[in-house]
CSV table of C-alpha atoms and ligand atoms in Angstrom, one decimal:
chain,number,residue,atom,x,y,z
S,11,MET,CA,29.0,1.8,32.6
S,12,LEU,CA,27.3,-1.6,33.0
S,13,TYR,CA,23.7,-1.6,34.3
S,14,ASP,CA,22.0,-4.5,36.0
S,15,VAL,CA,18.7,-3.5,34.4
S,16,ILE,CA,17.8,-1.2,31.6
S,17,ILE,CA,14.1,-0.5,31.2
S,18,VAL,CA,12.9,0.8,27.7
S,19,GLY,CA,9.9,3.0,28.2
S,20,GLY,CA,8.6,5.1,31.0
S,21,GLY,CA,4.9,4.4,31.2
S,22,PRO,CA,3.3,2.8,34.2
S,23,SER,CA,4.8,-0.7,33.6
S,24,GLY,CA,8.4,0.7,33.0
S,25,LEU,CA,8.1,3.0,36.0
S,26,SER,CA,6.7,0.2,38.2
S,27,ALA,CA,9.6,-2.0,37.1
S,28,GLY,CA,12.0,0.8,38.0
S,29,ILE,CA,10.5,1.2,41.4
S,30,TYR,CA,11.0,-2.6,42.1
S,31,THR,CA,14.5,-3.0,40.6
S,32,SER,CA,15.8,0.1,42.4
S,33,ARG,CA,14.3,-1.0,45.7
S,34,ALA,CA,16.2,-4.3,45.1
S,35,ARG,CA,19.3,-2.1,44.8
S,36,LEU,CA,19.9,-3.1,41.2
S,37,LYS,CA,21.6,-0.5,39.1
S,38,THR,CA,18.8,0.6,36.9
S,39,LEU,CA,18.5,3.0,33.9
S,40,LEU,CA,15.1,3.8,32.4
S,41,ILE,CA,15.2,5.2,28.8
S,42,GLU,CA,12.1,7.1,27.8
S,43,LYS,CA,11.6,8.5,24.4
S,44,ALA,CA,9.5,11.6,25.1
S,45,GLY,CA,8.1,12.2,28.6
S,46,CYS,CA,7.3,9.7,31.3
S,47,GLY,CA,3.7,8.4,31.7
S,48,GLY,CA,3.0,7.0,28.3
S,49,GLN,CA,-0.7,6.9,27.5
S,50,ILE,CA,-1.9,8.0,30.9
S,51,ALA,CA,0.0,11.2,30.6
S,52,ILE,CA,-2.6,12.2,28.1
S,53,THR,CA,-5.6,10.8,30.0
S,54,ASP,CA,-7.7,13.3,31.8
S,55,HIS,CA,-9.4,11.1,34.4
S,56,LEU,CA,-8.7,7.6,35.7
S,57,GLU,CA,-11.3,6.2,37.9
S,58,ASN,CA,-10.4,2.5,38.0
S,59,TYR,CA,-6.8,2.7,39.4
S,60,PRO,CA,-7.1,1.5,43.1
S,61,GLY,CA,-6.4,4.0,45.9
S,62,PHE,CA,-8.1,7.1,44.3
S,63,GLU,CA,-11.7,6.9,45.2
S,64,ASP,CA,-12.5,10.2,43.4
S,65,GLY,CA,-10.3,9.2,40.4
S,66,ILE,CA,-7.0,10.9,39.4
S,67,ASN,CA,-5.7,12.9,36.5
S,68,GLY,CA,-3.5,10.7,34.4
S,69,PHE,CA,-0.6,13.1,34.1
S,70,ASP,CA,-0.6,13.7,37.9
S,71,LEU,CA,-0.4,9.9,38.5
S,72,SER,CA,2.5,9.5,36.0
S,73,VAL,CA,4.4,12.3,37.8
S,74,LYS,CA,3.9,10.6,41.1
S,75,MET,CA,5.1,7.3,39.6
S,76,GLU,CA,8.2,8.9,38.1
S,77,LYS,CA,9.1,10.6,41.4
S,78,GLN,CA,8.6,7.3,43.3
S,79,ALA,CA,11.0,5.6,40.9
S,80,ARG,CA,13.6,8.4,41.2
S,81,THR,CA,13.3,8.3,45.0
S,82,PHE,CA,14.6,4.7,45.1
S,83,GLY,CA,17.5,5.5,42.8
S,84,CYS,CA,16.2,4.7,39.4
S,85,GLU,CA,18.1,6.8,36.7
S,86,ILE,CA,16.0,8.1,34.0
S,87,THR,CA,17.4,9.4,30.7
S,88,TYR,CA,15.7,10.6,27.5
S,89,GLY,CA,16.3,9.2,24.0
S,90,GLU,CA,15.0,6.9,21.4
S,91,VAL,CA,16.0,3.2,21.4
S,92,VAL,CA,16.5,2.1,17.8
S,93,SER,CA,17.9,-1.4,18.4
S,94,ILE,CA,19.0,-3.8,21.1
S,95,GLN,CA,21.6,-6.5,20.8
S,96,THR,CA,20.8,-9.5,22.9
S,97,GLU,CA,23.1,-12.3,21.5
S,98,GLU,CA,25.7,-11.9,24.2
S,99,GLU,CA,25.3,-12.2,28.0
S,100,ILE,CA,25.9,-8.5,28.3
S,101,LYS,CA,23.3,-6.7,26.1
S,102,LYS,CA,23.6,-3.5,24.2
S,103,ILE,CA,21.0,-0.8,23.8
S,104,ILE,CA,21.5,1.6,20.9
S,105,LEU,CA,19.8,5.0,20.7
S,106,SER,CA,19.1,7.1,17.6
S,107,ASP,CA,21.9,9.5,18.6
S,108,ASP,CA,24.3,6.6,18.5
S,109,LYS,CA,24.7,6.5,22.2
S,110,GLU,CA,25.1,2.9,23.5
S,111,TYR,CA,24.4,1.4,26.9
S,112,LEU,CA,25.4,-2.0,28.3
S,113,THR,CA,23.2,-4.0,30.6
S,114,LYS,CA,22.9,-7.5,32.2
S,115,THR,CA,19.1,-7.6,31.7
S,116,VAL,CA,16.5,-5.6,29.6
S,117,VAL,CA,12.9,-4.9,30.5
S,118,ILE,CA,11.0,-3.8,27.5
S,119,ALA,CA,8.0,-1.5,28.4
S,120,SER,CA,7.8,0.5,25.2
S,121,GLY,CA,3.9,0.5,25.1
S,122,ALA,CA,1.8,1.1,22.0
S,123,ASN,CA,1.1,4.0,19.8
S,124,PHE,CA,-2.4,5.1,18.5
S,125,LYS,CA,-3.7,3.7,15.2
S,126,LYS,CA,-4.6,6.0,12.4
S,127,LEU,CA,-7.7,5.8,10.2
S,128,ASN,CA,-5.6,6.0,7.0
S,129,VAL,CA,-8.2,7.9,5.0
S,130,PRO,CA,-7.7,10.9,2.6
S,131,GLY,CA,-7.4,14.2,4.6
S,132,GLU,CA,-6.2,12.6,7.9
S,133,LYS,CA,-2.6,13.4,7.5
S,134,GLU,CA,-3.1,16.8,5.9
S,135,PHE,CA,-5.5,18.0,8.7
S,136,THR,CA,-3.5,16.5,11.6
S,137,GLY,CA,-3.2,19.4,14.0
S,138,LYS,CA,-5.7,21.3,12.0
S,139,GLY,CA,-8.8,19.5,13.4
S,140,VAL,CA,-7.6,16.0,13.4
S,141,SER,CA,-6.5,14.9,16.9
S,142,TYR,CA,-5.6,11.7,18.8
S,143,CYS,CA,-5.5,13.5,22.2
S,144,ALA,CA,-8.6,14.9,23.8
S,145,THR,CA,-6.8,16.3,26.9
S,146,CYS,CA,-4.3,18.1,24.7
S,147,ASP,CA,-6.8,19.5,22.1
S,148,GLY,CA,-10.3,19.4,23.6
S,149,PRO,CA,-10.1,23.1,24.8
S,150,PHE,CA,-9.6,24.3,21.2
S,151,PHE,CA,-13.1,23.1,20.2
S,152,ARG,CA,-15.2,25.1,22.6
S,153,GLU,CA,-18.8,25.3,21.6
S,154,LYS,CA,-18.0,23.5,18.3
S,155,GLU,CA,-19.4,20.3,16.8
S,156,ILE,CA,-16.9,17.4,16.6
S,157,ALA,CA,-16.7,13.7,15.8
S,158,VAL,CA,-15.1,11.0,17.9
S,159,ILE,CA,-14.3,7.8,16.1
S,160,GLY,CA,-14.2,4.4,17.8
S,161,GLY,CA,-16.2,2.1,20.1
S,162,GLY,CA,-13.7,1.0,22.8
S,163,ASP,CA,-13.0,2.4,26.3
S,164,SER,CA,-10.8,5.2,24.8
S,165,ALA,CA,-13.4,6.5,22.4
S,166,LEU,CA,-16.2,6.6,25.0
S,167,GLN,CA,-14.1,8.0,27.8
S,168,GLU,CA,-12.7,10.7,25.7
S,169,ALA,CA,-16.1,11.5,24.1
S,170,LEU,CA,-17.5,12.0,27.6
S,171,TYR,CA,-14.5,14.2,28.5
S,172,LEU,CA,-15.0,16.3,25.4
S,173,THR,CA,-18.6,17.2,26.3
S,174,LYS,CA,-17.0,19.6,28.8
S,175,PHE,CA,-16.0,21.8,26.0
S,176,VAL,CA,-17.9,21.2,22.8
S,177,LYS,CA,-21.5,21.9,21.7
S,178,LYS,CA,-22.0,18.3,20.3
S,179,VAL,CA,-20.0,15.1,20.0
S,180,ASN,CA,-20.9,12.7,17.1
S,181,LEU,CA,-19.6,9.3,18.3
S,182,ILE,CA,-19.1,7.3,15.2
S,183,HIS,CA,-18.6,3.5,15.5
S,184,ARG,CA,-18.2,0.9,12.7
S,185,ARG,CA,-20.5,-1.6,14.4
S,186,ASP,CA,-23.9,-1.4,16.2
S,187,ALA,CA,-22.5,-2.3,19.7
S,188,PHE,CA,-19.7,-0.8,21.7
S,189,ARG,CA,-16.8,-2.9,23.1
S,190,ALA,CA,-16.3,-0.3,25.9
S,191,ALA,CA,-17.0,-1.1,29.5
S,192,LYS,CA,-20.6,-1.1,30.4
S,193,ILE,CA,-20.3,1.8,32.9
S,194,LEU,CA,-18.9,4.0,30.2
S,195,GLN,CA,-21.7,3.0,27.8
S,196,GLU,CA,-24.3,3.9,30.4
S,197,LYS,CA,-22.7,7.3,30.9
S,198,VAL,CA,-22.6,7.9,27.1
S,199,PHE,CA,-26.2,6.8,26.6
S,200,LYS,CA,-27.3,9.3,29.2
S,201,GLU,CA,-25.2,12.2,27.9
S,202,PRO,CA,-27.4,14.6,25.9
S,203,LYS,CA,-24.5,16.2,24.1
S,204,ILE,CA,-23.4,12.8,22.5
S,205,ASN,CA,-25.1,11.7,19.2
S,206,ILE,CA,-24.2,8.1,18.4
S,207,ILE,CA,-23.9,7.1,14.7
S,208,TYR,CA,-23.6,3.3,14.4
S,209,ASP,CA,-22.5,1.1,11.5
S,210,SER,CA,-20.5,3.9,10.0
S,211,VAL,CA,-16.9,4.5,8.9
S,212,VAL,CA,-15.1,7.7,7.9
S,213,GLU,CA,-14.1,7.7,4.3
S,214,GLU,CA,-12.6,11.2,3.9
S,215,ILE,CA,-11.8,14.3,6.0
S,216,SER,CA,-12.0,17.7,4.2
S,217,GLY,CA,-12.0,21.4,4.7
S,218,THR,CA,-10.1,24.5,3.5
S,219,ASP,CA,-7.5,25.5,6.2
S,220,THR,CA,-9.0,23.3,8.9
S,221,VAL,CA,-11.5,20.4,9.1
S,222,GLU,CA,-15.0,21.4,8.0
S,223,ARG,CA,-16.6,18.1,7.2
S,224,ILE,CA,-16.2,14.3,7.0
S,225,LYS,CA,-17.6,11.8,4.6
S,226,LEU,CA,-19.3,8.8,6.2
S,227,LYS,CA,-20.3,5.5,4.8
S,228,ASN,CA,-22.9,3.3,6.4
S,229,VAL,CA,-21.4,-0.2,6.2
S,230,LYS,CA,-24.8,-2.0,6.3
S,231,ASN,CA,-26.5,-0.1,3.3
S,232,GLY,CA,-23.6,1.6,1.6
S,233,ASN,CA,-25.2,5.1,2.0
S,234,ILE,CA,-22.7,7.9,1.8
S,235,SER,CA,-23.4,11.1,3.9
S,236,ALA,CA,-21.5,14.3,4.8
S,237,LEU,CA,-21.2,15.5,8.5
S,238,GLU,CA,-20.2,19.1,9.1
S,239,VAL,CA,-17.7,19.1,12.0
S,240,ASN,CA,-14.8,21.3,13.1
S,241,GLY,CA,-12.8,18.5,14.7
S,242,ILE,CA,-12.3,14.8,14.6
S,243,PHE,CA,-10.8,12.8,17.5
S,244,VAL,CA,-9.6,9.3,16.5
S,245,PHE,CA,-9.6,6.5,19.1
S,246,VAL,CA,-9.5,3.3,17.1
S,247,GLY,CA,-6.9,1.3,19.0
S,248,TRP,CA,-3.1,0.9,19.4
S,249,LEU,CA,-0.1,-0.6,17.6
S,250,PRO,CA,2.7,-2.0,19.8
S,251,ASN,CA,6.1,-0.1,19.7
S,252,THR,CA,8.2,-3.0,18.7
S,253,GLY,CA,9.8,-1.7,15.5
S,254,PHE,CA,13.2,-1.4,17.3
S,255,LEU,CA,13.2,-5.2,17.9
S,256,SER,CA,13.1,-6.2,14.1
S,257,ASN,CA,16.8,-7.4,14.2
S,258,SER,CA,16.4,-9.2,17.5
S,259,LYS,CA,15.4,-12.8,18.3
S,260,ILE,CA,12.6,-11.7,20.6
S,261,LYS,CA,9.4,-13.5,19.5
S,262,LEU,CA,6.5,-11.3,18.6
S,263,ASN,CA,2.9,-12.5,17.7
S,264,GLN,CA,1.2,-11.8,14.3
S,265,ASN,CA,0.1,-8.4,15.5
S,266,GLY,CA,3.6,-7.4,16.6
S,267,TYR,CA,3.1,-7.8,20.4
S,268,ILE,CA,5.9,-9.4,22.4
S,269,ILE,CA,5.2,-13.0,23.5
S,270,THR,CA,6.0,-13.6,27.2
S,271,ASP,CA,5.3,-16.2,29.8
S,272,ASP,CA,3.5,-15.4,33.1
S,273,ASN,CA,6.8,-14.1,34.6
S,274,MET,CA,7.3,-11.6,31.8
S,275,LYS,CA,10.1,-13.7,30.2
S,276,THR,CA,10.5,-13.2,26.5
S,277,SER,CA,12.0,-15.8,24.1
S,278,VAL,CA,15.5,-14.3,24.9
S,279,ASN,CA,17.3,-15.1,28.1
S,280,GLY,CA,17.6,-12.0,30.3
S,281,VAL,CA,15.1,-9.9,28.3
S,282,PHE,CA,11.7,-9.3,29.9
S,283,ALA,CA,8.6,-7.4,28.6
S,284,CYS,CA,5.7,-5.7,30.4
S,285,GLY,CA,2.7,-3.6,29.9
S,286,ASP,CA,0.9,-2.8,26.7
S,287,VAL,CA,3.7,-4.0,24.4
S,288,ARG,CA,3.2,-7.6,25.3
S,289,GLU,CA,0.6,-10.1,24.2
S,290,LYS,CA,-2.2,-10.2,26.8
S,291,ILE,CA,-5.9,-9.8,27.3
S,292,LEU,CA,-6.3,-6.8,29.6
S,293,ARG,CA,-4.5,-3.5,29.0
S,294,GLN,CA,-5.1,-1.2,32.0
S,295,VAL,CA,-2.8,0.9,34.2
S,296,VAL,CA,-3.2,-1.6,37.0
S,297,THR,CA,-2.2,-4.5,34.9
S,298,ALA,CA,0.7,-2.6,33.4
S,299,ALA,CA,1.9,-1.7,36.9
S,300,GLY,CA,1.5,-5.4,38.0
S,301,ASP,CA,3.5,-6.6,34.8
S,302,GLY,CA,6.3,-4.1,35.7
S,303,ALA,CA,6.6,-5.5,39.2
S,304,THR,CA,6.7,-9.1,37.9
S,305,ALA,CA,9.2,-8.2,35.2
S,306,ALA,CA,11.5,-6.6,37.8
S,307,ILE,CA,11.4,-9.6,40.1
S,308,SER,CA,12.0,-11.9,37.2
S,309,ALA,CA,15.1,-9.8,36.2
S,310,GLN,CA,16.3,-9.9,39.8
S,311,HIS,CA,16.0,-13.7,39.9
S,312,TYR,CA,17.8,-14.0,36.6
S,313,LEU,CA,20.6,-11.9,37.9
S,314,GLU,CA,20.9,-13.9,41.1
S,315,ASN,CA,20.7,-17.3,39.3
S,316,ASN,CA,22.2,-16.9,35.8
S,317,LEU,CA,25.2,-14.5,36.0
Z,418,LIG,P1,-9.7,-0.9,21.5
Z,418,LIG,O1,-10.3,-1.5,22.7
Z,418,LIG,O2,-8.8,-1.6,20.6
Z,418,LIG,O3,-10.9,-0.3,20.6
Z,418,LIG,C1,-10.7,0.3,19.3
Z,418,LIG,C2,-12.1,0.7,18.8
Z,418,LIG,O4,-11.9,1.3,17.5
Z,418,LIG,C3,-13.0,-0.5,18.6
Z,418,LIG,O5,-14.3,-0.2,18.9
Z,418,LIG,C4,-12.9,-0.8,17.0
Z,418,LIG,O6,-14.0,-1.3,16.5
Z,418,LIG,C5,-12.6,0.5,16.5
Z,418,LIG,N1,-11.8,0.5,15.3
Z,418,LIG,C6,-10.5,-0.1,15.1
Z,418,LIG,N2,-10.1,0.1,13.9
Z,418,LIG,C7,-11.0,1.0,13.3
Z,418,LIG,C8,-11.0,1.7,12.0
Z,418,LIG,N3,-10.1,1.5,11.1
Z,418,LIG,N4,-12.1,2.5,11.8
Z,418,LIG,C9,-13.1,2.7,12.7
Z,418,LIG,N5,-13.1,2.0,13.9
Z,418,LIG,C10,-12.0,1.2,14.2
Z,418,LIG,O7,-8.8,0.5,21.8
Z,418,LIG,P2,-8.9,1.5,23.0
Z,418,LIG,O8,-10.3,1.9,23.3
Z,418,LIG,O9,-7.9,2.6,22.7
Z,418,LIG,O10,-8.5,0.7,24.3
Z,418,LIG,C11,-7.2,0.1,24.3
Z,418,LIG,C12,-7.0,-0.7,25.6
Z,418,LIG,O11,-6.9,0.3,26.6
Z,418,LIG,C13,-8.1,-1.6,26.0
Z,418,LIG,O12,-7.6,-2.7,26.6
Z,418,LIG,C14,-9.0,-0.7,26.9
Z,418,LIG,O13,-9.7,-1.5,27.8
Z,418,LIG,C15,-7.9,0.1,27.6
Z,418,LIG,N6,-8.4,1.4,28.1
Z,418,LIG,C16,-9.1,1.3,29.3
Z,418,LIG,C17,-9.6,2.5,29.8
Z,418,LIG,C18,-10.4,2.5,31.1
Z,418,LIG,O14,-10.3,1.4,31.7
Z,418,LIG,N7,-11.0,3.5,31.5
Z,418,LIG,C19,-9.6,3.7,29.0
Z,418,LIG,C20,-8.9,3.7,27.8
Z,418,LIG,C21,-8.4,2.5,27.4
Z,418,LIG,P3,-14.5,-2.9,16.8
Z,418,LIG,O15,-15.2,-2.8,18.3
Z,418,LIG,O16,-15.6,-3.1,15.8
Z,418,LIG,O17,-13.4,-3.7,16.7
């Protein structure tokens, strides 16, 4: 079976690409590792995606996008892509179970994965108080005291969400100013359940069976303190999912993000990239969707002109 387009990743950019290529009647296969939706599938509330004036649950939005892609004929299969061979005009996509797919073009929409703190106790207590998903684990911490780590949009948004369940959120940031959007900062400053701890980093997570405390270091004066918490939610950024490209000629930047031009073309002919996996300034659902549409149209033009 030879596809016109294979899309790697089923987040908003991949699904958007699938909607566009399928509407263009290109034979399209989207390969997703776990479940469609990517990061938005674990986001409680999106309020900046146009068309939903009251906001929308991230999972619900991803289900709608997936249905829309399938409606136009986009095939979706599940599996982990471990490498892609792009030297020939017909490209080969190889999965961890040794399945192989052939395609004329590839759209990489593999997104990014959450970064870890890499401190003692983090690995040991993951799932026992350490979490990277407020929507998944927030309800387990009803009336408990927790810590949220980070100063970006994710940390502030999820800290606000967690106030629905917990008694107190200690929002711990390594600097004295947040990088999150001002509207989120205003909400956080007004929220009585959120206690902000600036200029501090987590040095250790400890407990008996589950998390009981974290050790904090003030980066300005070096003071060490202990904070009694039952849970710690880590939102310190993301790393691009580009490990499967290590044997390819697709150019990455020094942080591992795929370098593209404005039309989502990578350094390899017939290979396009879109969404959070590519080097860019703004990572939002709306920009991911826009990238996906552009990548799809670029793939279409490539097929019309190059093959
Ligand atoms: P981010 O913007 O990269 O922020 C990561 C935060 O974690 C920063 O405040 C950073 O501190 C801190 N940090 C990084 N490494 C750390 C470490 N080892 N220890 C302690 N703190 C550490 O990540 P994000 O908040 O997940 O957002 C990712 C992208 O998604 C952004 O483009 C964001 O705008 C977007 N997003 C948007 C929304 C929304 O629009 N509602 C929601 C979620 C995410 P410094 O500030 O000191 O670097």
